[in-house]
GROMACS .gro file of C-alpha atoms in nm:
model
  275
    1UNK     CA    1   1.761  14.011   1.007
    2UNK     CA    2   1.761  13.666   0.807
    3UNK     CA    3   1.563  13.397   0.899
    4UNK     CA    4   1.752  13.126   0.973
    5UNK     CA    5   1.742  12.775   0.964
    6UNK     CA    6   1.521  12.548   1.246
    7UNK     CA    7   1.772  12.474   1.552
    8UNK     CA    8   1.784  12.055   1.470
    9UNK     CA    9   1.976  12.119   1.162
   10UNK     CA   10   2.210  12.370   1.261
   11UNK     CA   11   2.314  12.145   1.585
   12UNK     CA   12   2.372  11.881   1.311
   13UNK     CA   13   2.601  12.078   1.105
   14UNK     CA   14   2.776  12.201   1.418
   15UNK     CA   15   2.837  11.822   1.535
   16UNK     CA   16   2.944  11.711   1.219
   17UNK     CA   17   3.239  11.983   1.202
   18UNK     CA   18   3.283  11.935   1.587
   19UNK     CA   19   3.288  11.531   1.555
   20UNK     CA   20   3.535  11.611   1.298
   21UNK     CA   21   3.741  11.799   1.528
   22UNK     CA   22   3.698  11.575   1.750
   23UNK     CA   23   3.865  11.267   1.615
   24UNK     CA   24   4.161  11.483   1.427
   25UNK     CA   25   4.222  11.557   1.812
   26UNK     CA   26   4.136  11.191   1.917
   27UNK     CA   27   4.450  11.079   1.653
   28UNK     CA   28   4.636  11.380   1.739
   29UNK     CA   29   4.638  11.232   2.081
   30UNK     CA   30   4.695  10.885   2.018
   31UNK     CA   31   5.028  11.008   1.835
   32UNK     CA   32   5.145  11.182   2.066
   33UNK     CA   33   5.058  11.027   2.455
   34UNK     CA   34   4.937  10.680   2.488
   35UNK     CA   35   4.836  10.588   2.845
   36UNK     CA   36   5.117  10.496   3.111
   37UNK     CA   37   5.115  10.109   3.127
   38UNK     CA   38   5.074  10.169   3.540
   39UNK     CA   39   4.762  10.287   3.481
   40UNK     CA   40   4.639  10.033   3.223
   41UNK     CA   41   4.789   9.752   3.480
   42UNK     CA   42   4.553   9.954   3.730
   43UNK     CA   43   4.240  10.016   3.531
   44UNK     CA   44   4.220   9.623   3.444
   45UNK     CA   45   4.275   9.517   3.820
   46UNK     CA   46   3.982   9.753   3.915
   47UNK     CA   47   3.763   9.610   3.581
   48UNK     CA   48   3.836   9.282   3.771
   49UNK     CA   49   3.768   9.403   4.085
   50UNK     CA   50   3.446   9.524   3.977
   51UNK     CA   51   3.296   9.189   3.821
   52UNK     CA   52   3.376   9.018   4.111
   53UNK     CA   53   3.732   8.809   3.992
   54UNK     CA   54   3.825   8.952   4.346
   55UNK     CA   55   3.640   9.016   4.605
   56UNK     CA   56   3.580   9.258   4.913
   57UNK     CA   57   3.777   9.166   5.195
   58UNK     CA   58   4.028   8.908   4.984
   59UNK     CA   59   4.370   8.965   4.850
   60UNK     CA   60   4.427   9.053   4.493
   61UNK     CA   61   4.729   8.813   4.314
   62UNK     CA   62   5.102   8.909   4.502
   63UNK     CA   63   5.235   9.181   4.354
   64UNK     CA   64   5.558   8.943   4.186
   65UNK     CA   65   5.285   8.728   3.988
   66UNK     CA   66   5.125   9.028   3.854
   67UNK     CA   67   5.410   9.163   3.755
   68UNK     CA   68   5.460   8.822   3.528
   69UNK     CA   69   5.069   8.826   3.366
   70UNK     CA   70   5.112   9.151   3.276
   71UNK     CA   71   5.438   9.133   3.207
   72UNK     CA   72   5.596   9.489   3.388
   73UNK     CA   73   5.865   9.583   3.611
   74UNK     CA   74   5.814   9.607   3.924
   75UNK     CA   75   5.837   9.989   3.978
   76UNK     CA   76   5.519   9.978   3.713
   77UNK     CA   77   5.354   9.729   3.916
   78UNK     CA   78   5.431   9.953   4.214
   79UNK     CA   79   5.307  10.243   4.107
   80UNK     CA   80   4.993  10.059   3.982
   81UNK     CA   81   4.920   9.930   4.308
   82UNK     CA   82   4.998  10.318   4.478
   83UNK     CA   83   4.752  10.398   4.239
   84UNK     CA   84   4.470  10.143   4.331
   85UNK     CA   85   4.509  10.250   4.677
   86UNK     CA   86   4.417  10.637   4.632
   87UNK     CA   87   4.159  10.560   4.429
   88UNK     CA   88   4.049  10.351   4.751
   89UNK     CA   89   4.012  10.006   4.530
   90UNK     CA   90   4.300   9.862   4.763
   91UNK     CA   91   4.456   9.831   5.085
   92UNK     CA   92   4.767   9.712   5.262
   93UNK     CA   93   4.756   9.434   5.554
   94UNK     CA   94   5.081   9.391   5.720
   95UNK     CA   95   5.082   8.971   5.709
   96UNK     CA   96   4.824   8.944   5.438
   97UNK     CA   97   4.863   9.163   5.146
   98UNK     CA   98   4.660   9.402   4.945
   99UNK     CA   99   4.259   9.328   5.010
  100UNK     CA  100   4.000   9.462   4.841
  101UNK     CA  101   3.806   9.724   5.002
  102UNK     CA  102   3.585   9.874   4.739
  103UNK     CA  103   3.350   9.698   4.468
  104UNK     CA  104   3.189   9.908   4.275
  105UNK     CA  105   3.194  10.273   4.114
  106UNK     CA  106   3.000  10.470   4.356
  107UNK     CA  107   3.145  10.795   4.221
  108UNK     CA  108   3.010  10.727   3.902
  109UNK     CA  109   2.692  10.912   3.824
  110UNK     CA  110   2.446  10.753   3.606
  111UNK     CA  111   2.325  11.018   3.333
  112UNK     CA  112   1.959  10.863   3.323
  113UNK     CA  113   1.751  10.901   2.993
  114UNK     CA  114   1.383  10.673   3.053
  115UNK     CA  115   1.181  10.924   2.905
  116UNK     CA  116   1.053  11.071   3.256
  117UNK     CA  117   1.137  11.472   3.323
  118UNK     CA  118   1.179  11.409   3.678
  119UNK     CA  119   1.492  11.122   3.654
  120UNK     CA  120   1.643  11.367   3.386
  121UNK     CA  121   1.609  11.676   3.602
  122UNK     CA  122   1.721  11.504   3.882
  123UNK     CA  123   2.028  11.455   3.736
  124UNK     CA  124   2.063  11.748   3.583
  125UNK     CA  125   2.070  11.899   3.885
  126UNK     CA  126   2.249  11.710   4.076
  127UNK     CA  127   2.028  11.699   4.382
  128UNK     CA  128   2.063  11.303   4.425
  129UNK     CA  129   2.415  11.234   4.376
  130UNK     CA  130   2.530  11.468   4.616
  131UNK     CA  131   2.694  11.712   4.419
  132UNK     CA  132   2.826  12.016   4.486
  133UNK     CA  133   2.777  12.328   4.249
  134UNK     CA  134   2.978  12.671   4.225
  135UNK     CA  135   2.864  12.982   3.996
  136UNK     CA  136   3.190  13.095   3.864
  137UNK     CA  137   3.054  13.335   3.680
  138UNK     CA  138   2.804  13.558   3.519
  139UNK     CA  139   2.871  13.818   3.271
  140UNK     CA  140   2.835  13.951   2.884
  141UNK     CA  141   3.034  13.715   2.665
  142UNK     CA  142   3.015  13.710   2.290
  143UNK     CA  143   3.019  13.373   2.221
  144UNK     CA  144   3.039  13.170   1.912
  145UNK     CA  145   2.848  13.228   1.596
  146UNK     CA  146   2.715  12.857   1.662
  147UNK     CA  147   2.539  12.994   1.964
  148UNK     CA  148   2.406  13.317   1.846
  149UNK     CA  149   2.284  13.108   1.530
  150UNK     CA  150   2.074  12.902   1.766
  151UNK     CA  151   1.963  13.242   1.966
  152UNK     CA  152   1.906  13.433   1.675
  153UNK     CA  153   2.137  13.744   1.783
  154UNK     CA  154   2.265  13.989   1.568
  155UNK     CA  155   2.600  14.106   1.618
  156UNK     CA  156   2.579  14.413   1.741
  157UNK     CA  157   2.437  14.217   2.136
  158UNK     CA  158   2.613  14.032   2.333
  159UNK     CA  159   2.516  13.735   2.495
  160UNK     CA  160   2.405  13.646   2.835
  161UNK     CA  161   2.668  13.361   2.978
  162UNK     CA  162   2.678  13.144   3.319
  163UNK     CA  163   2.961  12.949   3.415
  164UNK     CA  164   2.907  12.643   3.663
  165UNK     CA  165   3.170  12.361   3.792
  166UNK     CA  166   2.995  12.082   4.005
  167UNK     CA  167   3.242  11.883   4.186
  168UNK     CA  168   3.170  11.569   4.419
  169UNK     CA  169   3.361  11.487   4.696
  170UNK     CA  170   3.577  11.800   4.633
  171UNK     CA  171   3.705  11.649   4.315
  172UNK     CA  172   3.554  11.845   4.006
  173UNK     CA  173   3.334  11.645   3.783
  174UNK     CA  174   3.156  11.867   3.523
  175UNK     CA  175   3.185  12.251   3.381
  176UNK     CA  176   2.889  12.433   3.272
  177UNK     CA  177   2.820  12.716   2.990
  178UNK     CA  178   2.552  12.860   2.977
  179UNK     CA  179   2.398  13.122   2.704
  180UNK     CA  180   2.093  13.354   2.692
  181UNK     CA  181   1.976  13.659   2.548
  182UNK     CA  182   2.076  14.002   2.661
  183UNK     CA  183   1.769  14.019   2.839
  184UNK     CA  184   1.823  13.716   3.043
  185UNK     CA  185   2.098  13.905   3.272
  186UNK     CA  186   1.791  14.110   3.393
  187UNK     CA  187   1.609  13.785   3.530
  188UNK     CA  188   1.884  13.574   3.598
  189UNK     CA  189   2.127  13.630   3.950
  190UNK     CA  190   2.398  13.425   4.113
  191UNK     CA  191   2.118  13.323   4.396
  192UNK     CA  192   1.928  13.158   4.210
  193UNK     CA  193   2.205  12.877   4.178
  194UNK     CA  194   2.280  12.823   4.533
  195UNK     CA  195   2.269  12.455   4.624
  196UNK     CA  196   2.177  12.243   4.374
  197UNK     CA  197   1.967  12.509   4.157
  198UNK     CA  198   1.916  12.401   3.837
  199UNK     CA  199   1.922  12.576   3.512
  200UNK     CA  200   1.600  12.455   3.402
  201UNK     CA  201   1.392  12.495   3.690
  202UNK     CA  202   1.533  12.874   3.686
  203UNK     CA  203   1.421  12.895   3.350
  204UNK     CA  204   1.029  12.748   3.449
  205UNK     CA  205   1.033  13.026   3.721
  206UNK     CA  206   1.170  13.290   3.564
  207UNK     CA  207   1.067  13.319   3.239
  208UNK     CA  208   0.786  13.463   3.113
  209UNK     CA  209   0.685  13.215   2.826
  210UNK     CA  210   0.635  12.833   2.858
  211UNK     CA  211   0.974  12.614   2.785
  212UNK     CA  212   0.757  12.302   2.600
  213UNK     CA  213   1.114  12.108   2.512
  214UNK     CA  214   1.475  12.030   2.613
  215UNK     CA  215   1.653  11.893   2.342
  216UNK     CA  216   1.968  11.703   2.423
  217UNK     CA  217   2.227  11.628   2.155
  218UNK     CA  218   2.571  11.437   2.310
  219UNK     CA  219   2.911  11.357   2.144
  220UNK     CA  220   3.177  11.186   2.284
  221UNK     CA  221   3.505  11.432   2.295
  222UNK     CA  222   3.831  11.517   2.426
  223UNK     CA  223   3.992  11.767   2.648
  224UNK     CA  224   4.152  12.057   2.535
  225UNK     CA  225   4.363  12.254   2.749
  226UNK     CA  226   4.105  12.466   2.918
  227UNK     CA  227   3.868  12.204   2.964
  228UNK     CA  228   4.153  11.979   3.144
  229UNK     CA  229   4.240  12.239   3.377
  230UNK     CA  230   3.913  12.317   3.461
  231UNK     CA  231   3.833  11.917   3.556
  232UNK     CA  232   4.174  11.862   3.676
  233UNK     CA  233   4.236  11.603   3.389
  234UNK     CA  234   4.497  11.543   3.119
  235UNK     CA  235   4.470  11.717   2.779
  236UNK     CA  236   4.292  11.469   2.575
  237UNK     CA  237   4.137  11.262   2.848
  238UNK     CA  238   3.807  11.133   2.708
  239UNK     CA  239   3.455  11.325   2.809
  240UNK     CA  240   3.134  11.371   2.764
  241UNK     CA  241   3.004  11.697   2.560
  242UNK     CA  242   2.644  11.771   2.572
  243UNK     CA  243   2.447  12.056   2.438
  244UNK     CA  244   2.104  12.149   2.604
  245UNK     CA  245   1.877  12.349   2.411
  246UNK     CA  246   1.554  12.505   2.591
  247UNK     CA  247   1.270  12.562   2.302
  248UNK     CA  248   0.983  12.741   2.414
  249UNK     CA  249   0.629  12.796   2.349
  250UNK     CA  250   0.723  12.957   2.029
  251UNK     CA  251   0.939  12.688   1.898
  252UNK     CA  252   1.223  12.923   1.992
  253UNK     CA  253   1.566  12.857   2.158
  254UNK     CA  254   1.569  13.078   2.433
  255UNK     CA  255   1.886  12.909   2.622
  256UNK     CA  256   2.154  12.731   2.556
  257UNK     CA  257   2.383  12.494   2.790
  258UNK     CA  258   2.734  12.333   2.734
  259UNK     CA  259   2.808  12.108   2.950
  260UNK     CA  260   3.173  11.948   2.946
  261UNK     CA  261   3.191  11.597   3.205
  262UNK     CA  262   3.481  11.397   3.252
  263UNK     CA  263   3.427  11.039   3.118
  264UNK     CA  264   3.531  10.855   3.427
  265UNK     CA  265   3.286  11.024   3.716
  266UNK     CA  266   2.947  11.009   3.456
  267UNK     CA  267   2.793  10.667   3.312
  268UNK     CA  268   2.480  10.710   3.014
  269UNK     CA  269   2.214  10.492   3.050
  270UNK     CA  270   1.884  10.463   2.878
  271UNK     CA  271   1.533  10.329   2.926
  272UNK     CA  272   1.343  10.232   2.569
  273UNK     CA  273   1.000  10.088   2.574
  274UNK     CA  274   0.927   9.875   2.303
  275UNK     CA  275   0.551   9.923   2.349
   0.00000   0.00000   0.00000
């Protein structure tokens, strides 16, 4: 078999043709669906909602002088409104008008990088931010070359694959791939992932040699069909795409994990010490 290259710089090569992909799709997009002007006229009432231009408990503008600032029919602002009120920004007071109920994203979760393996793996797993996890499945799966590159399998194996979707407040919020060698299948069972399991702290237990380093590589993306139906979003909707890769003792990648997360239920955020 032929040695091949260290993991970093076939990840880079793989981003670079994936970024690529990425914005062809991005302009692909742009062309052909821009974003309905109800929702625009709703996403910049909550952005005001949120830094405090209106407050909890007070009524946002009447819906006829909204309609004039941003300049929309009234159906539009209608539907803008309807819109505000599922997401449970807004409400409806017979004799006052629609008051703000809700301040701030709280179904946002915060994708926390400060350097510490305990904040990461906390959200990694999910355990603080209430989230709900379901195995969908475990099985053999070829997968891409990519992946087998970074596994170092020949052709003739298949690989070991996991699929996860984590949802929060019944609404799903991320979908998980995950790949190992052949052997993994023989360590690896649906139990181990009930609750908030994680993939990493499987690994730890599991696995006969040490895992020494994650390394995280992200990319901002957009939904392709499968993806969308599996998030319940719109075909190129913004996400996030990460790719986990779990390096052990040997400097080899024993796992890897795909993780696809809708762009409007996950914030990234970063800690950087200076000294």
């Amino acid at each position: 078999m032929p040695v091949l290259d260290g993991p970093e710089n076939k990840v880079t090569s793989w981003l670079t043709r994936r970024t690529a992909k990425t914005r062809q799709m991005s302009k692909q997009n742009t062309n052909a669906r821009t974003v309905p002007f109800y929702r625009q006229v709703a996403d910049t009432i909550k952005a005001r909602i949120i830094d405090g231009q209106y407050a909890v408990g007070e009524c946002i503008p009447a819906s006829s002088k909204l309609e004039k600032v941003f300049n929309v029919s009234n159906i539009t602002m209608r539907k803008s409104l309807a819109l505000l009120k599922e997401e449970g920004w807004v409400t409806t007071q017979r004799g006052k008008g629609t008051v703000v109920i809700r301040a701030t994203e709280d179904d946002v979760i915060d994708i926390k990088q400060s350097g510490h393996f305990t904040d990461w793996l906390n959200w990694a797993s999910g355990k603080t931010q209430n989230v709900d996890q379901t195995v969908l499945s475990i099985e053999d799966d070829r997968g891409s070359v990519h992946v087998r590159r970074l596994l170092n399998i020949s052709e003739d194996d298949n690989l070991w694959c996991m699929r996860r979707l984590r949802s929060k407040n019944g609404e799903p919020i991320s979908y998980h791939v995950s790949y190992g060698r052949p052997d993994s299948k023989q360590l690896i069972v649906k139990d181990d992932f009930e609750g908030t399991g994680s993939f990493i702290e499987m690994l730890q237990r599991k696995f006969p040699r040490k895992i020494i380093r994650i390394e995280q590589h992200v990319e901002a993306a957009v939904a392709d069909i499968d993806i969308a139906r599996m998030l319940h979003i719109e075909f190129g909707d913004p996400i996030f795409f990460m790719e986990h890769l779990y390096v052990d003792e040997n400097e080899d990648v024993i796992a890897v994990t795909h993780l696809f997360m809708r762009a409007d239920r996950y914030r990234y955020s970063t800690s950087i010490d200076l000294e």
